[in-house]
Amino acid sequence: MRHARARVLTTSLAVLAAVAVSPLASPSRAAADDGVVGGQQVSVGDSPWAVALSSRDRFGGSRSGQFCGGVVVDRSTVLTAAHCLGPDVIGGPGGTVRDLKVIAGRDDLESTAGAEIPVRSMWVNPDYDERTNAGDVAVITLSTALPAGYVIPMADEGDPAYRPGTGAAVYGWGDTTGAGDYARTLHAARVQVLADSACERAYPGGPEGTYQSDSMLCAGVPEGGKDACQGDSGGPLVAQGKLIGLVSWGSGCGRPESPGVYTRVSDALRVLEQRTSRLPSVSEGA
Ligand code: ARG
C-alpha cells in the first residue's frame, strides 16, 4: 500500500532524517539503485516467484502501475497482503479495480519484459484485522498458469527457516529510501529473522499495529537500514530457499528499533486451508 499512508510516512521520515543520524539519511543510501531499503538490485531470473501487482487505472502508467508485491506459490496462485487488495488501496470492496494484473518476469517496470497476467479471482482474508494487522494475506488466482520454475515452496510450521537468527532476504519494487523513491527494478535486502520477544518489545501495540507471534514474524538487522518499505507489501521474505513471510507493516522503514513485520506463512497456510468453507472468492472482470 503506497498511496494511502505514503504521504504521512514521507513527512515523518523527512523530520526524522533531519534530526537523527540515521542510515536512511546517509547520502550513500539516497540513490534509487540502493534499496528495498538498504538492499541491492537483483534479477527476476534468479527470483521468478517475486511478482508485482499492477493497476494502471488506479496507479498510473509509469512503473507498469505497480503498487504491491506478490509471490508465486503455485503455477496459478499468487499470495499477497490482504491490505493490498483492501478498500484503501484498490478503491472498494471485492475488486473495483478492473485492470488488476500480476506482472511476472519483469525486472524493470519501465520495460515490457515478461508477462502481465490477468486475474481470474481473488480472495481476501475476511479475518484480516486492520487494527493489529493480523491475518494480512490474500490469494490471487491467475487466468493462465506460469511455468513450474516460477513457484517457490512455502515453509510450514516447525521449519528451521523460522528460527531466530536465520538469514533471510526481502524482495520488492517499493520505496528505497523511506522518502517515496520507488524502485524501477527489483531489489532485495538481507535481514535476519528476529525472536518473537524482540518483535513484541518493538510493537507492543501502537498506531501501526500490534505484534502477534502466531500470525506474524519480524525481521531486520540490529543496526537498521535494511528493510522492506512502502510498495513492497505482499512481497516475499525468503529463508533457506523457502517462503516464510509476506511484507506487511512496520514503523517507518529501516529504523533500528522498528523491524519489518511480515505475515507468517505457516499461519497463512492454516488460514487458506479453512477458506473453502468461508466466503466465496470474488471474480474479476479480467
Ligand atoms: N505497508 C507497506 C506496504 O503496503 C509495507 C510496509 C513495510 N514496512 C516495513 N518497515 N517493513 O507496502
Short mmCIF file of C-alpha atoms and ligand atoms in Angstrom, two decimals:
data_model
loop_
_atom_site.label_atom_id
_atom_site.label_comp_id
_atom_site.label_asym_id
_atom_site.label_seq_id
_atom_site.Cartn_x
_atom_site.Cartn_y
_atom_site.Cartn_z
CA MET A 1 0.00 0.00 0.00
CA ARG A 2 1.92 3.01 -1.06
CA HIS A 3 -0.64 5.68 -1.64
CA ALA A 4 -2.87 5.75 1.40
CA ARG A 5 -0.12 6.02 4.01
CA ALA A 6 2.80 7.22 1.97
CA ARG A 7 2.23 10.93 2.47
CA VAL A 8 2.16 10.70 6.25
CA LEU A 9 5.16 8.40 6.25
CA THR A 10 7.17 10.67 4.00
CA THR A 11 6.57 13.62 6.24
CA SER A 12 7.51 11.82 9.43
CA LEU A 13 10.64 10.36 7.87
CA ALA A 14 11.73 13.69 6.49
CA VAL A 15 11.52 15.08 10.01
CA LEU A 16 13.37 12.09 11.39
CA ALA A 17 16.11 12.32 8.82
CA ALA A 18 16.64 15.96 9.66
CA VAL A 19 17.09 15.37 13.38
CA ALA A 20 18.69 11.95 13.59
CA VAL A 21 21.81 10.42 12.14
CA SER A 22 20.01 7.51 10.60
CA PRO A 23 21.13 5.20 7.81
CA LEU A 24 18.17 6.49 5.83
CA ALA A 25 19.61 9.99 5.91
CA SER A 26 23.01 8.96 4.64
CA PRO A 27 23.68 10.25 1.12
CA SER A 28 25.17 6.91 0.13
CA ARG A 29 21.73 5.39 0.50
CA ALA A 30 19.89 8.05 -1.39
CA ALA A 31 20.41 6.56 -4.85
CA ALA A 32 17.40 4.76 -6.25
CA ASP A 33 19.53 1.71 -7.01
CA ASP A 34 20.29 1.15 -3.35
CA GLY A 35 17.07 -0.26 -1.79
CA VAL A 36 14.22 -2.17 -0.95
CA VAL A 37 15.77 -0.03 1.84
CA GLY A 38 19.44 -0.89 2.12
CA GLY A 39 19.26 -3.63 -0.49
CA GLN A 40 20.61 -4.13 -3.95
CA GLN A 41 19.36 -4.82 -7.41
CA VAL A 42 18.58 -8.47 -8.09
CA SER A 43 17.19 -10.23 -11.13
CA VAL A 44 13.77 -11.82 -11.55
CA GLY A 45 15.60 -14.54 -13.46
CA ASP A 46 17.05 -15.64 -10.12
CA SER A 47 13.86 -14.93 -8.17
CA PRO A 48 10.99 -15.56 -10.62
CA TRP A 49 8.50 -16.07 -7.77
CA ALA A 50 8.73 -12.35 -6.96
CA VAL A 51 5.91 -10.64 -8.87
CA ALA A 52 4.40 -7.16 -9.00
CA LEU A 53 0.72 -6.26 -8.63
CA SER A 54 -0.39 -3.68 -11.15
CA SER A 55 -3.29 -1.39 -11.86
CA ARG A 56 -2.61 1.38 -14.32
CA ASP A 57 -6.18 2.65 -13.89
CA ARG A 58 -5.54 3.35 -10.26
CA PHE A 59 -1.79 3.95 -10.00
CA GLY A 60 -0.86 5.40 -13.37
CA GLY A 61 1.06 4.09 -16.33
CA SER A 62 4.61 4.71 -15.19
CA ARG A 63 6.32 1.80 -13.41
CA SER A 64 3.76 -0.52 -15.04
CA GLY A 65 1.13 0.54 -12.50
CA GLN A 66 2.96 -1.36 -9.72
CA PHE A 67 1.51 -0.89 -6.23
CA CYS A 68 2.32 -4.02 -4.22
CA GLY A 69 4.31 -7.23 -4.40
CA GLY A 70 3.25 -10.84 -4.52
CA VAL A 71 4.75 -14.29 -4.60
CA VAL A 72 4.06 -17.30 -6.81
CA VAL A 73 3.34 -20.33 -4.62
CA ASP A 74 1.65 -22.49 -7.20
CA ARG A 75 1.58 -22.21 -11.02
CA SER A 76 -1.73 -20.32 -10.88
CA THR A 77 -1.60 -18.95 -7.34
CA VAL A 78 -0.06 -15.75 -6.03
CA LEU A 79 -0.05 -14.75 -2.37
CA THR A 80 -0.11 -11.12 -1.38
CA ALA A 81 -1.17 -8.99 1.58
CA ALA A 82 -4.85 -8.52 2.37
CA HIS A 83 -4.25 -4.81 2.84
CA CYS A 84 -3.02 -4.57 -0.77
CA LEU A 85 -6.46 -5.56 -2.02
CA GLY A 86 -8.48 -3.67 0.56
CA PRO A 87 -10.64 -0.61 0.00
CA ASP A 88 -7.87 1.88 0.87
CA VAL A 89 -5.67 0.65 -1.91
CA ILE A 90 -7.78 -0.60 -4.77
CA GLY A 91 -10.72 1.62 -4.02
CA GLY A 92 -13.53 -0.62 -2.93
CA PRO A 93 -14.53 -4.00 -1.64
CA GLY A 94 -14.02 -7.02 -3.81
CA GLY A 95 -12.08 -5.68 -6.73
CA THR A 96 -13.36 -2.41 -8.07
CA VAL A 97 -10.13 -2.33 -9.98
CA ARG A 98 -10.91 -3.79 -13.38
CA ASP A 99 -7.37 -3.94 -14.69
CA LEU A 100 -5.63 -5.73 -11.83
CA LYS A 101 -2.74 -7.77 -13.20
CA VAL A 102 0.16 -9.79 -11.92
CA ILE A 103 3.44 -8.96 -13.62
CA ALA A 104 5.94 -11.81 -13.76
CA GLY A 105 9.42 -11.86 -15.24
CA ARG A 106 9.86 -8.08 -15.45
CA ASP A 107 12.91 -6.62 -13.67
CA ASP A 108 12.48 -3.09 -14.96
CA LEU A 109 8.97 -1.73 -14.51
CA GLU A 110 9.55 0.74 -17.33
CA SER A 111 10.09 -2.15 -19.75
CA THR A 112 7.60 -4.55 -21.30
CA ALA A 113 9.59 -7.69 -20.44
CA GLY A 114 7.90 -10.75 -19.01
CA ALA A 115 4.15 -11.21 -18.82
CA GLU A 116 1.15 -9.32 -17.50
CA ILE A 117 -1.29 -11.93 -16.34
CA PRO A 118 -4.96 -11.13 -15.80
CA VAL A 119 -6.57 -12.24 -12.57
CA ARG A 120 -9.23 -14.93 -12.59
CA SER A 121 -10.31 -14.46 -8.99
CA MET A 122 -9.11 -13.17 -5.68
CA TRP A 123 -9.75 -13.97 -2.07
CA VAL A 124 -9.03 -11.53 0.74
CA ASN A 125 -8.85 -12.95 4.25
CA PRO A 126 -12.12 -11.80 5.86
CA ASP A 127 -10.41 -12.01 9.27
CA TYR A 128 -7.69 -9.50 8.37
CA ASP A 129 -7.59 -7.12 11.33
CA GLU A 130 -6.80 -3.55 10.31
CA ARG A 131 -6.01 -2.56 13.87
CA THR A 132 -3.36 -5.18 14.67
CA ASN A 133 -2.63 -6.14 11.02
CA ALA A 134 -3.11 -9.82 11.91
CA GLY A 135 -4.13 -12.15 9.08
CA ASP A 136 -2.68 -9.96 6.32
CA VAL A 137 -2.99 -12.44 3.47
CA ALA A 138 -4.86 -12.65 0.19
CA VAL A 139 -4.83 -15.11 -2.67
CA ILE A 140 -4.89 -14.25 -6.36
CA THR A 141 -5.74 -16.95 -8.88
CA LEU A 142 -4.20 -16.29 -12.28
CA SER A 143 -6.10 -16.70 -15.52
CA THR A 144 -3.13 -18.54 -17.04
CA ALA A 145 -0.59 -20.74 -15.27
CA LEU A 146 3.07 -19.77 -15.01
CA PRO A 147 5.84 -22.28 -15.72
CA ALA A 148 6.66 -24.55 -12.76
CA GLY A 149 10.04 -22.85 -12.34
CA TYR A 150 8.32 -19.71 -11.03
CA VAL A 151 6.99 -21.45 -7.93
CA ILE A 152 8.69 -21.12 -4.51
CA PRO A 153 7.94 -23.64 -1.75
CA MET A 154 6.37 -22.39 1.48
CA ALA A 155 7.88 -23.18 4.88
CA ASP A 156 5.35 -24.88 7.13
CA GLU A 157 5.23 -24.71 10.91
CA GLY A 158 8.33 -26.03 12.62
CA ASP A 159 10.56 -25.40 9.62
CA PRO A 160 14.07 -24.36 10.74
CA ALA A 161 13.83 -21.36 8.39
CA TYR A 162 11.70 -19.63 11.06
CA ARG A 163 14.39 -19.83 13.76
CA PRO A 164 15.60 -16.51 15.13
CA GLY A 165 18.94 -15.54 13.61
CA THR A 166 18.21 -17.21 10.27
CA GLY A 167 19.37 -15.13 7.32
CA ALA A 168 16.55 -14.07 5.00
CA ALA A 169 16.02 -11.78 2.04
CA VAL A 170 13.11 -9.47 1.30
CA TYR A 171 12.22 -8.56 -2.28
CA GLY A 172 10.31 -5.72 -3.87
CA TRP A 173 9.92 -2.72 -6.14
CA GLY A 174 8.96 -0.40 -3.30
CA ASP A 175 10.40 2.70 -1.72
CA THR A 176 14.20 2.57 -1.48
CA THR A 177 14.71 5.41 0.98
CA GLY A 178 11.53 5.87 3.01
CA ALA A 179 11.05 9.19 1.23
CA GLY A 180 8.96 7.96 -1.68
CA ASP A 181 11.75 6.92 -4.06
CA TYR A 182 10.10 3.91 -5.66
CA ALA A 183 12.41 1.47 -7.36
CA ARG A 184 12.34 0.89 -11.08
CA THR A 185 13.93 -2.56 -10.81
CA LEU A 186 13.57 -5.43 -8.35
CA HIS A 187 15.62 -5.07 -5.18
CA ALA A 188 16.39 -7.32 -2.24
CA ALA A 189 17.82 -6.71 1.22
CA ARG A 190 19.38 -9.24 3.59
CA VAL A 191 17.88 -9.34 7.06
CA GLN A 192 17.58 -11.80 9.95
CA VAL A 193 14.58 -13.46 11.49
CA LEU A 194 14.21 -11.93 14.97
CA ALA A 195 12.96 -13.54 18.17
CA ASP A 196 9.28 -13.03 18.97
CA SER A 197 10.31 -11.37 22.24
CA ALA A 198 12.18 -8.67 20.30
CA CYS A 199 9.24 -8.14 17.93
CA GLU A 200 6.83 -7.86 20.87
CA ARG A 201 9.09 -5.30 22.52
CA ALA A 202 9.22 -3.27 19.32
CA TYR A 203 5.46 -3.40 18.70
CA PRO A 204 3.51 -3.86 21.94
CA GLY A 205 0.54 -2.05 20.38
CA GLY A 206 0.53 1.24 18.55
CA PRO A 207 -0.97 3.14 15.64
CA GLU A 208 0.78 0.92 13.07
CA GLY A 209 -0.24 -2.40 14.57
CA THR A 210 0.39 -4.93 17.32
CA TYR A 211 2.86 -7.79 17.01
CA GLN A 212 1.20 -11.20 17.29
CA SER A 213 3.61 -14.13 17.23
CA ASP A 214 1.08 -16.69 15.98
CA SER A 215 0.33 -14.86 12.75
CA MET A 216 3.37 -12.59 12.25
CA LEU A 217 7.14 -12.70 12.28
CA CYS A 218 9.59 -9.84 12.25
CA ALA A 219 12.97 -9.39 10.63
CA GLY A 220 15.68 -6.78 10.45
CA VAL A 221 19.29 -6.08 11.31
CA PRO A 222 20.48 -4.67 14.63
CA GLU A 223 21.95 -1.52 13.10
CA GLY A 224 18.84 -0.86 11.00
CA GLY A 225 18.99 0.38 7.42
CA LYS A 226 17.77 -2.83 5.78
CA ASP A 227 14.07 -3.36 5.48
CA ALA A 228 11.02 -3.53 3.30
CA CYS A 229 9.17 -0.25 2.77
CA GLN A 230 6.03 1.19 1.18
CA GLY A 231 5.17 -0.54 -2.08
CA ASP A 232 6.86 -3.80 -1.05
CA SER A 233 3.79 -5.13 0.74
CA GLY A 234 2.64 -8.59 -0.21
CA GLY A 235 6.10 -9.47 -1.47
CA PRO A 236 8.31 -12.33 -0.29
CA LEU A 237 10.60 -12.87 2.68
CA VAL A 238 12.68 -15.92 1.80
CA ALA A 239 14.93 -18.03 4.01
CA GLN A 240 16.73 -21.27 3.15
CA GLY A 241 15.05 -21.30 -0.25
CA LYS A 242 11.54 -21.17 1.19
CA LEU A 243 8.88 -18.53 1.61
CA ILE A 244 8.49 -17.60 5.29
CA GLY A 245 6.85 -14.17 5.20
CA LEU A 246 4.83 -11.63 3.23
CA VAL A 247 5.74 -7.96 3.66
CA SER A 248 3.03 -6.50 5.88
CA TRP A 249 3.90 -3.50 8.06
CA GLY A 250 6.39 -1.62 10.20
CA SER A 251 7.08 1.75 11.75
CA GLY A 252 8.96 3.80 9.20
CA CYS A 253 11.49 1.85 7.15
CA GLY A 254 14.87 0.57 8.30
CA ARG A 255 14.76 2.09 11.76
CA PRO A 256 16.99 0.08 14.11
CA GLU A 257 14.36 -0.29 16.83
CA SER A 258 11.50 -0.93 14.37
CA PRO A 259 11.99 -4.16 12.41
CA GLY A 260 9.82 -5.09 9.45
CA VAL A 261 6.77 -7.20 10.27
CA TYR A 262 5.63 -9.99 7.97
CA THR A 263 2.65 -12.29 7.67
CA ARG A 264 3.85 -15.66 8.98
CA VAL A 265 3.43 -18.03 6.03
CA SER A 266 2.89 -21.13 8.21
CA ASP A 267 -0.12 -19.38 9.76
CA ALA A 268 -1.33 -18.14 6.37
CA LEU A 269 -1.36 -21.78 5.27
CA ARG A 270 -3.81 -22.59 8.09
CA VAL A 271 -5.99 -19.64 7.08
CA LEU A 272 -6.00 -20.84 3.47
CA GLU A 273 -6.91 -24.38 4.45
CA GLN A 274 -10.07 -23.01 6.02
CA ARG A 275 -11.00 -20.64 3.25
CA THR A 276 -13.03 -23.06 1.13
CA SER A 277 -15.58 -23.22 3.92
CA ARG A 278 -15.66 -19.41 4.09
CA LEU A 279 -16.69 -16.57 1.80
CA PRO A 280 -16.72 -17.31 -1.91
CA SER A 281 -13.99 -15.62 -3.89
CA VAL A 282 -14.77 -12.56 -5.97
CA SER A 283 -14.46 -12.92 -9.71
CA GLU A 284 -12.58 -10.29 -11.66
CA GLY A 285 -13.69 -8.96 -14.99
CA ALA A 286 -10.23 -9.93 -16.35
N1 ARG B 1 2.54 -1.43 4.43
C1 ARG B 1 3.60 -1.28 3.49
C2 ARG B 1 3.11 -1.51 2.09
O1 ARG B 1 1.93 -1.57 1.93
C3 ARG B 1 4.77 -2.14 3.81
C4 ARG B 1 5.49 -1.60 4.94
C5 ARG B 1 6.62 -2.43 5.35
N2 ARG B 1 7.36 -1.63 6.20
C6 ARG B 1 8.48 -2.01 6.79
N3 ARG B 1 9.11 -1.14 7.52
N4 ARG B 1 8.94 -3.21 6.66
O2 ARG B 1 3.85 -1.50 1.13
#
